Tab-separated table of C-alpha atoms in Angstrom:
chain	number	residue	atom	x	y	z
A	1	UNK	CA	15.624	-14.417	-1.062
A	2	UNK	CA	16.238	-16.053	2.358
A	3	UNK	CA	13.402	-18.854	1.681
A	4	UNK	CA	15.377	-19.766	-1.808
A	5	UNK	CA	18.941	-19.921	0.309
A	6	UNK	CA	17.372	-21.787	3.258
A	7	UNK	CA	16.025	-24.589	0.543
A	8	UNK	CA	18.939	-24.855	-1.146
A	9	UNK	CA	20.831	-25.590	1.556
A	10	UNK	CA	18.469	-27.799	3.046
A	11	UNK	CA	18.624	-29.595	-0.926
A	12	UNK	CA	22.567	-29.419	-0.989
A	13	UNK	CA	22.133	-31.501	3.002
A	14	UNK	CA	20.095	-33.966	1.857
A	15	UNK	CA	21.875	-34.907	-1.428
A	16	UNK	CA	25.598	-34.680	-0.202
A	17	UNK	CA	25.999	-33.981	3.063
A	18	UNK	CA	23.437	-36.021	5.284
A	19	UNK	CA	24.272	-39.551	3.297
A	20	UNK	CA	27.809	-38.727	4.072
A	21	UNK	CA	27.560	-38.105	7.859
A	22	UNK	CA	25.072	-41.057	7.889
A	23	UNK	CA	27.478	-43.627	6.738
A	24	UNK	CA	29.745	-42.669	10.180
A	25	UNK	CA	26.473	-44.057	11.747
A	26	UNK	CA	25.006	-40.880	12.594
A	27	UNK	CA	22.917	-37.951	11.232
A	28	UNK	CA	23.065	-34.303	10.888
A	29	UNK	CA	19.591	-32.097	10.886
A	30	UNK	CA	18.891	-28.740	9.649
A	31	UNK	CA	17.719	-25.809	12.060
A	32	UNK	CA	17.980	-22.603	10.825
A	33	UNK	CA	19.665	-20.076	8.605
A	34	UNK	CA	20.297	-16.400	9.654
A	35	UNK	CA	23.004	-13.468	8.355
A	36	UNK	CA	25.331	-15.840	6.656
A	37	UNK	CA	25.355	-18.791	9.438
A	38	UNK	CA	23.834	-21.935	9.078
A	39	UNK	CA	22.704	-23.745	12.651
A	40	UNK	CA	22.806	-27.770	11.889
A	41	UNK	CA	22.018	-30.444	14.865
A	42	UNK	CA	24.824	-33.433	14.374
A	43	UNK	CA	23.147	-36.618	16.091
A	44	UNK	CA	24.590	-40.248	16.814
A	45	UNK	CA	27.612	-41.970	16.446
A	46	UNK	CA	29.467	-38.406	14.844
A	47	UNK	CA	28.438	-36.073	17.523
A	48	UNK	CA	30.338	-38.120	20.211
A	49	UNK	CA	33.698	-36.955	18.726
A	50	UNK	CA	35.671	-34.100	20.089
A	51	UNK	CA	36.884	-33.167	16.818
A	52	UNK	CA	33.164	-33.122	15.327
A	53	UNK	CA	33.083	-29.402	14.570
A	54	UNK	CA	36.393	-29.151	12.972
A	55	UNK	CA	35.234	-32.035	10.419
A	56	UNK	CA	32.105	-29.733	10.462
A	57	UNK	CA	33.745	-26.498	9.271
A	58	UNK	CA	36.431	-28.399	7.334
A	59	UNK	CA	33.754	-30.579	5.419
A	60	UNK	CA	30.369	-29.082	5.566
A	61	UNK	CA	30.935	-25.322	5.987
A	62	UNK	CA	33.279	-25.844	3.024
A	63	UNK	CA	30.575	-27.805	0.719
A	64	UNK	CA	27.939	-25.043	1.748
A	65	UNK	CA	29.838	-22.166	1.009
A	66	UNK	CA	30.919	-23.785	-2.698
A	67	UNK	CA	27.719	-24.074	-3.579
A	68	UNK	CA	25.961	-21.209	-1.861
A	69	UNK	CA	27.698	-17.778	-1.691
A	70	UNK	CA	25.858	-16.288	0.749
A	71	UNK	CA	26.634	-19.127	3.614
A	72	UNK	CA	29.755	-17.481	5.712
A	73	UNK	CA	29.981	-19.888	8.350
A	74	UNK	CA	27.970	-22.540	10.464
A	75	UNK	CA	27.610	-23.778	13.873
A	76	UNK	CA	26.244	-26.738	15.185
A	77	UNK	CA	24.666	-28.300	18.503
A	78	UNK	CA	25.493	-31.688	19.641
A	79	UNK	CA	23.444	-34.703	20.907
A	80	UNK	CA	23.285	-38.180	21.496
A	81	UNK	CA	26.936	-38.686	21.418
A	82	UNK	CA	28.385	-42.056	23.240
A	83	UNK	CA	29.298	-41.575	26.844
A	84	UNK	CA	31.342	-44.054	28.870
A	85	UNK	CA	31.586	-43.514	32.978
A	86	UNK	CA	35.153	-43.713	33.971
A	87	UNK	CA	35.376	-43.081	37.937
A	88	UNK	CA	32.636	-40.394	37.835
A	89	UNK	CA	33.814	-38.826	34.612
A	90	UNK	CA	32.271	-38.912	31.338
A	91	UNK	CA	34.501	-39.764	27.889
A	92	UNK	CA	33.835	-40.332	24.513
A	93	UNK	CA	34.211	-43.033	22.635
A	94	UNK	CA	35.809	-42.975	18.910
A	95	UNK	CA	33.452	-43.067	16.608
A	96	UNK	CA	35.598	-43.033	13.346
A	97	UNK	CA	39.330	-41.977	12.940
A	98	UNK	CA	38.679	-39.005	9.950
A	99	UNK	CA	37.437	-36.484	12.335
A	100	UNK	CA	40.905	-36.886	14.418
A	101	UNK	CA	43.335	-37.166	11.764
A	102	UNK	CA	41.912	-33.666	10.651
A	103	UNK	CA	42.612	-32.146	13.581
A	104	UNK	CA	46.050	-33.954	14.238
A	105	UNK	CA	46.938	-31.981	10.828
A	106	UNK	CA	45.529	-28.838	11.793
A	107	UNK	CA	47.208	-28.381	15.736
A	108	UNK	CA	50.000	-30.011	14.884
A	109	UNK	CA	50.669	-27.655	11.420
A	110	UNK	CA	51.791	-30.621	9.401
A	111	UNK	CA	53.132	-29.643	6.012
A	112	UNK	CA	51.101	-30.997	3.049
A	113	UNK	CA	51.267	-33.276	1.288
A	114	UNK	CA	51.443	-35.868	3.606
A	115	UNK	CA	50.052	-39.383	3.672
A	116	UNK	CA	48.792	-40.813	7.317
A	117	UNK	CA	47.616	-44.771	8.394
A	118	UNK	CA	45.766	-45.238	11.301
A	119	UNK	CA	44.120	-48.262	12.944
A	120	UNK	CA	42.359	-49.450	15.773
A	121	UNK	CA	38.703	-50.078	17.673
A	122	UNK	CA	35.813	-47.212	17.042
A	123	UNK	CA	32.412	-47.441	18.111
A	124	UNK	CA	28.769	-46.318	17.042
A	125	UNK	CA	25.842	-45.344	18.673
A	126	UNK	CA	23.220	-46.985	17.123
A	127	UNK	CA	22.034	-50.407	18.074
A	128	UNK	CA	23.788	-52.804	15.773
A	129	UNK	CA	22.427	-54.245	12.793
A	130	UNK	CA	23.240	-56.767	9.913
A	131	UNK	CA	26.947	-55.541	8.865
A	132	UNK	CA	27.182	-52.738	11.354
A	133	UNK	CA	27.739	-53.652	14.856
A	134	UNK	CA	28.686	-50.984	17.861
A	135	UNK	CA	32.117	-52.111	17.886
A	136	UNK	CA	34.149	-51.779	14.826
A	137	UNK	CA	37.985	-52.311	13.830
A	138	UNK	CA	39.097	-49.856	11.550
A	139	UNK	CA	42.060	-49.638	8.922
A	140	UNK	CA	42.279	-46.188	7.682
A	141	UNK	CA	44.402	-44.541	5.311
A	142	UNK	CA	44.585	-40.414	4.544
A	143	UNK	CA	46.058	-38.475	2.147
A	144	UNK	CA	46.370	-34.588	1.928
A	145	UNK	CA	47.726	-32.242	-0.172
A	146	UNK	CA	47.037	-34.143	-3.255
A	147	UNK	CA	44.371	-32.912	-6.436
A	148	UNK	CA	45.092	-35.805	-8.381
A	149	UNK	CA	42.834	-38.874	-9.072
A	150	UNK	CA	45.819	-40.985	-8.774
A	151	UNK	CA	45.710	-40.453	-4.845
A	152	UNK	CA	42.306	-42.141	-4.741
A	153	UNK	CA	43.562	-45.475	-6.924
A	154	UNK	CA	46.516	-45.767	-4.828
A	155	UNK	CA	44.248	-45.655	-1.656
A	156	UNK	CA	41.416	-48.143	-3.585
A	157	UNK	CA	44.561	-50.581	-4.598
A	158	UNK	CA	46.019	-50.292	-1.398
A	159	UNK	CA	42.806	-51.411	0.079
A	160	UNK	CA	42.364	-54.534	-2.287
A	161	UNK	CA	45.825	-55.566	-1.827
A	162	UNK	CA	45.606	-55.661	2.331
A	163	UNK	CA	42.213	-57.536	1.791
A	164	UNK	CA	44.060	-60.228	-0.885
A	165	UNK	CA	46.768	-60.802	1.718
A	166	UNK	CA	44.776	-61.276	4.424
A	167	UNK	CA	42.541	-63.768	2.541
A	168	UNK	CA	38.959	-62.039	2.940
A	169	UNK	CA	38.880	-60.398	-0.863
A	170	UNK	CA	36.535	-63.191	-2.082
A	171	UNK	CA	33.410	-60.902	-3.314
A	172	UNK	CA	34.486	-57.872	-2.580
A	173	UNK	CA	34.035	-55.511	-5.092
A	174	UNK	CA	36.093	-52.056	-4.871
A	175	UNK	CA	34.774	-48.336	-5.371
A	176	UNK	CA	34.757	-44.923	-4.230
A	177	UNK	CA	32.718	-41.776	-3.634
A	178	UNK	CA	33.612	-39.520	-6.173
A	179	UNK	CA	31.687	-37.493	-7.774
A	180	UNK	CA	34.206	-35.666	-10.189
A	181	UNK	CA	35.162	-32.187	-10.403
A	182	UNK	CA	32.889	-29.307	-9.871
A	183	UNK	CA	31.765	-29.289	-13.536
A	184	UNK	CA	30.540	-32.970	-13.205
A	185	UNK	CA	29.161	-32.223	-9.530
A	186	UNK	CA	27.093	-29.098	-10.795
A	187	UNK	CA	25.479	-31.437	-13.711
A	188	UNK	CA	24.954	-34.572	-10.961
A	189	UNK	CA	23.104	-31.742	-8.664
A	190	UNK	CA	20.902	-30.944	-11.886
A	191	UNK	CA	20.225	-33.986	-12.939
A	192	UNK	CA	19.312	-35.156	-9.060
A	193	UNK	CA	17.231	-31.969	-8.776
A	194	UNK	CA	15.196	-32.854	-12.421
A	195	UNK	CA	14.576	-36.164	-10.815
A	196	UNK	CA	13.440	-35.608	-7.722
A	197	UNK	CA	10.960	-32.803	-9.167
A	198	UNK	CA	9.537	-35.335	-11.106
A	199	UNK	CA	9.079	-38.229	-8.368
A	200	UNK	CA	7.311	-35.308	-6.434
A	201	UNK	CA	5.168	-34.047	-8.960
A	202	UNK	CA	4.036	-37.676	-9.755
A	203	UNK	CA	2.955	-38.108	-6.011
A	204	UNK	CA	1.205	-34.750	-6.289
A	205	UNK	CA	-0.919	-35.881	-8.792
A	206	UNK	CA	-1.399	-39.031	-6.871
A	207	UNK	CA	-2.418	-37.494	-3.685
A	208	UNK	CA	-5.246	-35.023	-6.237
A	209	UNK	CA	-6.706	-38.461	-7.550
A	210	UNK	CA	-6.760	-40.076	-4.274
């Protein structure tokens, strides 16, 4: 029973949660299931924000216990995160604005729903590479509170229209994350599932002729 939890979760990580964490420039690891908790590692550019765990238990606890019932809670260690000496002390740089917007809503009890711009320099950990540099300037835009689709084409054309009036729209093609409701999700993780089955049963019978 616990072997069939622990690689489930492990699958749901890998499919959902790991790309997502990964395109904040860092990574998040699996290291252990026991009673109910999961144990994760959060590495790189994420794990040097103060407000990591509550995007944790907001975003991945959440996603984990959706999918698997018997996941109560989760805890995680962090590493690698980006220190800066100031006089002797250490700080941490900001490595995205998400993660503190959360927790703005949470302390601060604001009342839902609520829509919340943000902007300013964030920074990664990892050493830059074509389109991803250490230092970034980020425009970000939140909304809370709301089910509806229409949230996320308000957010997508409010996007395209700040990159049309400040001239830089030329081949730049808009999109989004979404996978759809949980109907649509359950039938993407099925489909993703059948196909990576497949892939490894193909390089199963590769590695038996080799």
């Amino acid at each position: 029973m616990i072997i069939e939890i622990v690689n489930r979760i492990k699958e749901l990580m890998e499919s959902y949660i790991k790309p997502a964490v990964a395109q904040d420039g860092g990574d998040i690891k699996f290291r252990g299931y026991k009673d109910g908790i999961v144990y994760v590692e959060l590495q790189g550019a994420c794990s040097g924000c103060p407000s990591a765990a509550i995007t944790l238990k907001q975003g991945v606890q959440n996603m984990l216990s959706y999918h698997i019932p018997e996941v109560i809670a989760q805890t995680s260690s962090l590493k690698r995160c980006t220190p800066l000496m100031i006089k002797g002390e250490r700080a941490t740089l900001r490595p995205e604005f998400t993660a503190a917007v959360v927790r703005l809503l949470i302390e601060k009890k604001l009342q839902t729903p609520i829509k919340l711009f943000s902007t300013g320099p964030a920074f990664r950990y990892e050493r830059p590479q074509k389109g991803r540099q250490r230092q970034i300037h980020q425009i970000n835009f939140e909304v809370f509170g709301v089910e509806d689709s229409k949230a996320d084409v308000e957010l997508i054309s409010l996007a395209q229209h700040l990159l049309t009036e400040f001239g830089i729209n030329k081949n730049v093609k808009a999109g989004n994350q979404l996978l759809g409701d949980s109907e649509t999700i359950t039938k993407y993780r099925e489909a993703l599932i059948y196909t990576l089955q497949s892939i490894k049963m193909i390089y199963q019978k590769i590695a038996k002729i080799g």
